[in-house]
Short mmCIF file of C-alpha atoms in Angstrom, two decimals:
data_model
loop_
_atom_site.label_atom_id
_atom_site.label_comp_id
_atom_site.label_asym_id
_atom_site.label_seq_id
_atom_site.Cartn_x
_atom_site.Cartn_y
_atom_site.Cartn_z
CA UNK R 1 3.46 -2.50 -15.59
CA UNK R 2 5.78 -0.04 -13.77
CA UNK R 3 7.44 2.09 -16.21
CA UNK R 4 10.18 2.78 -14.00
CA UNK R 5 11.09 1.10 -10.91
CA UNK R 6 13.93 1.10 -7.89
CA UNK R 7 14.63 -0.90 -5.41
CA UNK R 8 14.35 -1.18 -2.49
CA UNK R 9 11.80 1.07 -1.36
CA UNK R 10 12.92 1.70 1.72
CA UNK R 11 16.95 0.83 3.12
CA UNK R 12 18.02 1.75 6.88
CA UNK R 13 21.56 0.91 7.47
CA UNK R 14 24.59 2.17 9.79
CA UNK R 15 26.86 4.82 8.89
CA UNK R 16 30.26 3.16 7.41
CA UNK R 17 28.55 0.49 5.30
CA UNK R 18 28.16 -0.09 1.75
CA UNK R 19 25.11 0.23 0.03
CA UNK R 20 23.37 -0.70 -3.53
CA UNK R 21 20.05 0.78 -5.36
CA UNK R 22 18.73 -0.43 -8.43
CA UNK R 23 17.14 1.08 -10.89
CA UNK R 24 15.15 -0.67 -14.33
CA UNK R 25 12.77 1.12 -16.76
CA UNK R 26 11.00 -0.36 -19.43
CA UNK R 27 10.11 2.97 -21.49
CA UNK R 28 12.84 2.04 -24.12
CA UNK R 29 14.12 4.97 -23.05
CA UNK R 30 17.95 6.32 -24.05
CA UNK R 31 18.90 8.37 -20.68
CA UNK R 32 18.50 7.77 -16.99
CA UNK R 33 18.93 10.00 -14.13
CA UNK R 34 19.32 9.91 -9.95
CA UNK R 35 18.34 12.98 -8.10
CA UNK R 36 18.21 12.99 -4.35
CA UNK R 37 15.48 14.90 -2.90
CA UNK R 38 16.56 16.18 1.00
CA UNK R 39 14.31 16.69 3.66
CA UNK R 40 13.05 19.90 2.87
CA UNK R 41 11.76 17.93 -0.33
CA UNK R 42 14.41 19.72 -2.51
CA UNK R 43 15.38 17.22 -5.57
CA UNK R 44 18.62 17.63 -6.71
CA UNK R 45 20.17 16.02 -9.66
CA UNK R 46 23.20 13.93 -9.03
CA UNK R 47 23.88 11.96 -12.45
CA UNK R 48 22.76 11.17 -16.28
CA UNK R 49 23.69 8.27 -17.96
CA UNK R 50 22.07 8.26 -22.20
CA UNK R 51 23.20 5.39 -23.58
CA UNK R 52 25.22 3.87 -20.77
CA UNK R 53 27.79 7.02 -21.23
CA UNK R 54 27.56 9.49 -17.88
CA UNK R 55 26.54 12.86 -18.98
CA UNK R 56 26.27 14.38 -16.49
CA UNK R 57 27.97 14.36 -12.63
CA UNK R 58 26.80 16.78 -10.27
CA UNK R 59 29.01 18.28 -7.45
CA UNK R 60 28.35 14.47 -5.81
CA UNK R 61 30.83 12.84 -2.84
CA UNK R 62 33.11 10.22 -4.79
CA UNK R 63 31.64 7.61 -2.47
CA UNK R 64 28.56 7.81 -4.88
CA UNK R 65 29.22 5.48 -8.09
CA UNK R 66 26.53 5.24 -10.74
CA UNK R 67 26.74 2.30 -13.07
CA UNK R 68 24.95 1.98 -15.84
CA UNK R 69 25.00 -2.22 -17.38
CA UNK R 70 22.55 -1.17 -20.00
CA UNK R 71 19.62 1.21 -21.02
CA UNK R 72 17.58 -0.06 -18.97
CA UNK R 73 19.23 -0.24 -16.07
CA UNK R 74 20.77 2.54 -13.89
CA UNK R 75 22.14 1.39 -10.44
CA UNK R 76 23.51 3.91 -7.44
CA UNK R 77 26.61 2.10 -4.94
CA UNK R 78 26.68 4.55 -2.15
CA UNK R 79 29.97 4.05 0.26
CA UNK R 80 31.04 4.25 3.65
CA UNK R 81 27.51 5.99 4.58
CA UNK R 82 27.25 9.10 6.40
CA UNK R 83 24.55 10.56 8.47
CA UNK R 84 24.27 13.35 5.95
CA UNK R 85 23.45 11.14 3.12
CA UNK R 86 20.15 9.88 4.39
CA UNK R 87 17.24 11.30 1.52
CA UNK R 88 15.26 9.97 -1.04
CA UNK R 89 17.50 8.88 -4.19
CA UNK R 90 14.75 8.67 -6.60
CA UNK R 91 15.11 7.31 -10.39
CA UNK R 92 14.43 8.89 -13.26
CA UNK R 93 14.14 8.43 -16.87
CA UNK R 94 13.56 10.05 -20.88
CA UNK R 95 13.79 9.51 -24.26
CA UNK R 96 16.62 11.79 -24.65
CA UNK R 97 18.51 13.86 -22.12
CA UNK R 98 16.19 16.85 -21.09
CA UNK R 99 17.50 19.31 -22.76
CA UNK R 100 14.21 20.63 -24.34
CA UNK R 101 11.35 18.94 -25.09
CA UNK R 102 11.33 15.48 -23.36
CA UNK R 103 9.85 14.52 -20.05
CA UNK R 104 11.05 12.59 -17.33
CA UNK R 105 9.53 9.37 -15.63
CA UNK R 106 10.40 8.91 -12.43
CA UNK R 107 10.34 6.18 -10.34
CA UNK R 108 8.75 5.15 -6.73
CA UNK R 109 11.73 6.31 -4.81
CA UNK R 110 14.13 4.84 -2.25
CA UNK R 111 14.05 6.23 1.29
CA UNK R 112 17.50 5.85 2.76
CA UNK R 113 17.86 5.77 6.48
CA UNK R 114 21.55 5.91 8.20
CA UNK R 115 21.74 5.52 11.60
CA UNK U 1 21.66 28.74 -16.14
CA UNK U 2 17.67 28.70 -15.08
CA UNK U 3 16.21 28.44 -12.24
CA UNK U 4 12.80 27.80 -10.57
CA UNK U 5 10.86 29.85 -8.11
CA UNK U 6 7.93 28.55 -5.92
CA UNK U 7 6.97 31.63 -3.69
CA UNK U 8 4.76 29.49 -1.64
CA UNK U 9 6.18 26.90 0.40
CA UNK U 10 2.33 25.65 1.90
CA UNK U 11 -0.99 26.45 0.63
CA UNK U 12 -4.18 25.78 1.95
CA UNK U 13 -7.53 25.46 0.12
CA UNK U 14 -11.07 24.51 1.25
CA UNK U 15 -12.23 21.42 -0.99
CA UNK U 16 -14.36 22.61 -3.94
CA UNK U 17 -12.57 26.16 -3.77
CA UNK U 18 -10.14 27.22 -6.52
CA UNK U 19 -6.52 26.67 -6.66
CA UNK U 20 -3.45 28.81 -8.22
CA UNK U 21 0.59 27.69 -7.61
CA UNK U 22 3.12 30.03 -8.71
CA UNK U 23 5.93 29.43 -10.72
CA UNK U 24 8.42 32.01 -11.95
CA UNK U 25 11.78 31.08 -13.79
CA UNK U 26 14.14 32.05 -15.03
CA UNK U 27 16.17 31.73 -18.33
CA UNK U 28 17.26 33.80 -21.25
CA UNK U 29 15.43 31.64 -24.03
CA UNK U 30 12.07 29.61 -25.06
CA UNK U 31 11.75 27.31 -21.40
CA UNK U 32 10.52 23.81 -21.46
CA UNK U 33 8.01 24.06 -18.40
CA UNK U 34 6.75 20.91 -16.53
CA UNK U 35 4.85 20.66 -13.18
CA UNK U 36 5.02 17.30 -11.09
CA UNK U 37 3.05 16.06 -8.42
CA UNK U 38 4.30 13.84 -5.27
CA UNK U 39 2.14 12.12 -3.20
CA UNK U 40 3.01 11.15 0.03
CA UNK U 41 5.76 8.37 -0.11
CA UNK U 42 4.82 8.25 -4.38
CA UNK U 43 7.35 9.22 -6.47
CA UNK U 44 6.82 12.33 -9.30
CA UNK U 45 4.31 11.80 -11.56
CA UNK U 46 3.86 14.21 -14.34
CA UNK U 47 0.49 16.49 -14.81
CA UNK U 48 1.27 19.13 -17.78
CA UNK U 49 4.20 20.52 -19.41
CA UNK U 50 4.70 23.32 -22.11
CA UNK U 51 6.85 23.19 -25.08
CA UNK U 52 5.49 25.81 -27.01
CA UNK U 53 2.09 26.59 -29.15
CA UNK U 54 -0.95 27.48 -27.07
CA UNK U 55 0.39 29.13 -23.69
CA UNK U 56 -3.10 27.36 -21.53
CA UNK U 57 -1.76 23.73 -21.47
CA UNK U 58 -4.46 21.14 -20.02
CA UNK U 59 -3.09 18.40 -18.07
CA UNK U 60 -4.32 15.40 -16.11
CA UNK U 61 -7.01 15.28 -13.25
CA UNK U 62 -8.57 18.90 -13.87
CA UNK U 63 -4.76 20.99 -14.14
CA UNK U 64 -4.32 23.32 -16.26
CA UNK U 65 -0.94 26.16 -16.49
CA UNK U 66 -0.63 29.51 -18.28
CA UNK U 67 2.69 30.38 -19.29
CA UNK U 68 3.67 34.03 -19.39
CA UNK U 69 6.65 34.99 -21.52
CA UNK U 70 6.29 38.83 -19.85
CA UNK U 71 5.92 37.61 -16.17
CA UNK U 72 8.11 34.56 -16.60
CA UNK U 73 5.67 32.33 -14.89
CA UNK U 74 3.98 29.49 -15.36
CA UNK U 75 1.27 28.88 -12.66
CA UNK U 76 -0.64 25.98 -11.97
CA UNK U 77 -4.62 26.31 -11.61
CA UNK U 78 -8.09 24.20 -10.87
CA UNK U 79 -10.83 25.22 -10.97
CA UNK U 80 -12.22 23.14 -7.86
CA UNK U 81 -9.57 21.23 -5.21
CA UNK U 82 -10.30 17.76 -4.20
CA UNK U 83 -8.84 15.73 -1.14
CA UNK U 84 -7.15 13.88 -3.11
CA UNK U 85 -5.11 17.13 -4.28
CA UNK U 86 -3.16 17.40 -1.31
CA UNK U 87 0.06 16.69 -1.71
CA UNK U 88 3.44 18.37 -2.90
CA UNK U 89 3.71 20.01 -6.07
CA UNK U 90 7.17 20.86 -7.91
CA UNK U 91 7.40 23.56 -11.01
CA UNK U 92 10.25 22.13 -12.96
CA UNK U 93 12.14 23.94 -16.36
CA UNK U 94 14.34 22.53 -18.98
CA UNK U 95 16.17 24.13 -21.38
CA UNK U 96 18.26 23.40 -24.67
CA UNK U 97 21.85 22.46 -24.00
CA UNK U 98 21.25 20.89 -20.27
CA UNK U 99 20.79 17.82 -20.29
CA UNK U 100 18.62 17.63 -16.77
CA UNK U 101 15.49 19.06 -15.36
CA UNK U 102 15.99 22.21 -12.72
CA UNK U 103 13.15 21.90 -9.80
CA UNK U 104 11.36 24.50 -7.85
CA UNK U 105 11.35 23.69 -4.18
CA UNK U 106 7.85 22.56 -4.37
CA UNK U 107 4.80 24.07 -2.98
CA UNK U 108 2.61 21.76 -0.38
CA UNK U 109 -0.80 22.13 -0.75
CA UNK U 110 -3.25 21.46 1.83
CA UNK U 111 -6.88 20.96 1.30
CA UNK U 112 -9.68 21.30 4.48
CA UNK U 113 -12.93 20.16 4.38
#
């Protein structure tokens, strides 16, 4: 069972369009996070929702929308893509916002590709 | 705020030979310490943290960390690298009141025959 898991795995597109991941974890966890790791590896984070409420927003271009339906479920709509924002937008998830003591799971990642 | 400092950006190690990764941070209070592995193409997967207690902290597949309150590190040892090792390796701190993890800039280790 994958604890927590994005898809797709992989997503080349052309700069301008419109793009969706998805995110689901199964941990029963409270809080879920997207960071986006660059290509010197760096992993930044970009949001935090805990219990559907966004908790955190990083310095992030307003054509990045996080939307959290549920718990579970943490999805990333990415607009009018640039060049710039090709990375890997990986998924993450804890019990409670990691502010101390709690780990994060993260998930497989999703390698975005603009062209 | 804290941060996270990897001084090593590649490391190499022969297999069987010992392994230490460096992490310094840096934050006025008690840190919540963490080290991740990545895999090529894998996403993070978790080998040890430190909350607090005992400062050696054993972790999965042979890691263990020390953390230092007077050098502000917490490096990452083994006692004997295999293949399998090789991959990317990220030092990570959280602390109370933020909400989100703060990530070294990893440290790729290489292992030779």
């Amino acid at each position: 069972d994958t604890a927590v898991s994005q898809t797709p795995k992989y997503l080349v597109t052309q700069m301008g369009n419109d793009k969706s991941i998805k995110c689901e974890q199964n941990l029963g966890h409270d809080t879920m996070y997207w960071y986006k790791q660059d290509s010197k590896k760096f992993l930044k984070i970009m949001f935090s929702y805990n219990n559907k409420e966004l908790i955190i927003n990083e310095t992030v271009p307003n054509r990045f929308s996080p939307k959290s339906p549920d718990k579970a479920h943490l999805n990333l709509h990415i607009n009018s893509l640039e060049l710039g924002d090709s990375a890997v937008y990986f998924c993450a998830s804890s019990r409670t916002p990691t502010g101390g003591n709690t780990e994060a799971f993260f998930g497989q990642g999703t390698r975005l590709t603009v062209v | 705020a804290q941060s996270v400092t990897q001084p090593d950006i590649h490391i190499t190690v022969s297999e069987g030979a010992s392994l230490e990764l460096r992490c310094n941070y840096s934050y006025g209070a008690t840190p919540y310490l963490f080290w991740y592995v990545q895999s090529p193409g894998q996403g993070l997967q978790l080998l040890l943290k430190y909350f607090s207690g005992d400062t050696l902290v054993q972790g999965i597949k042979g890691f263990e960390a020390e953390f230092k309150r007077s050098q502000s590190s917490f490096n990452l040892r083994k006692p004997s690298v295999h293949w399998s090792d090789a991959a990317e390796y990220f030092c990570a701190v959280g602390a109370l009141g933020y909400s989100t993890l703060t990530f070294g800039k990893g440290t790729m280790l290489l292992v030779s025959p």
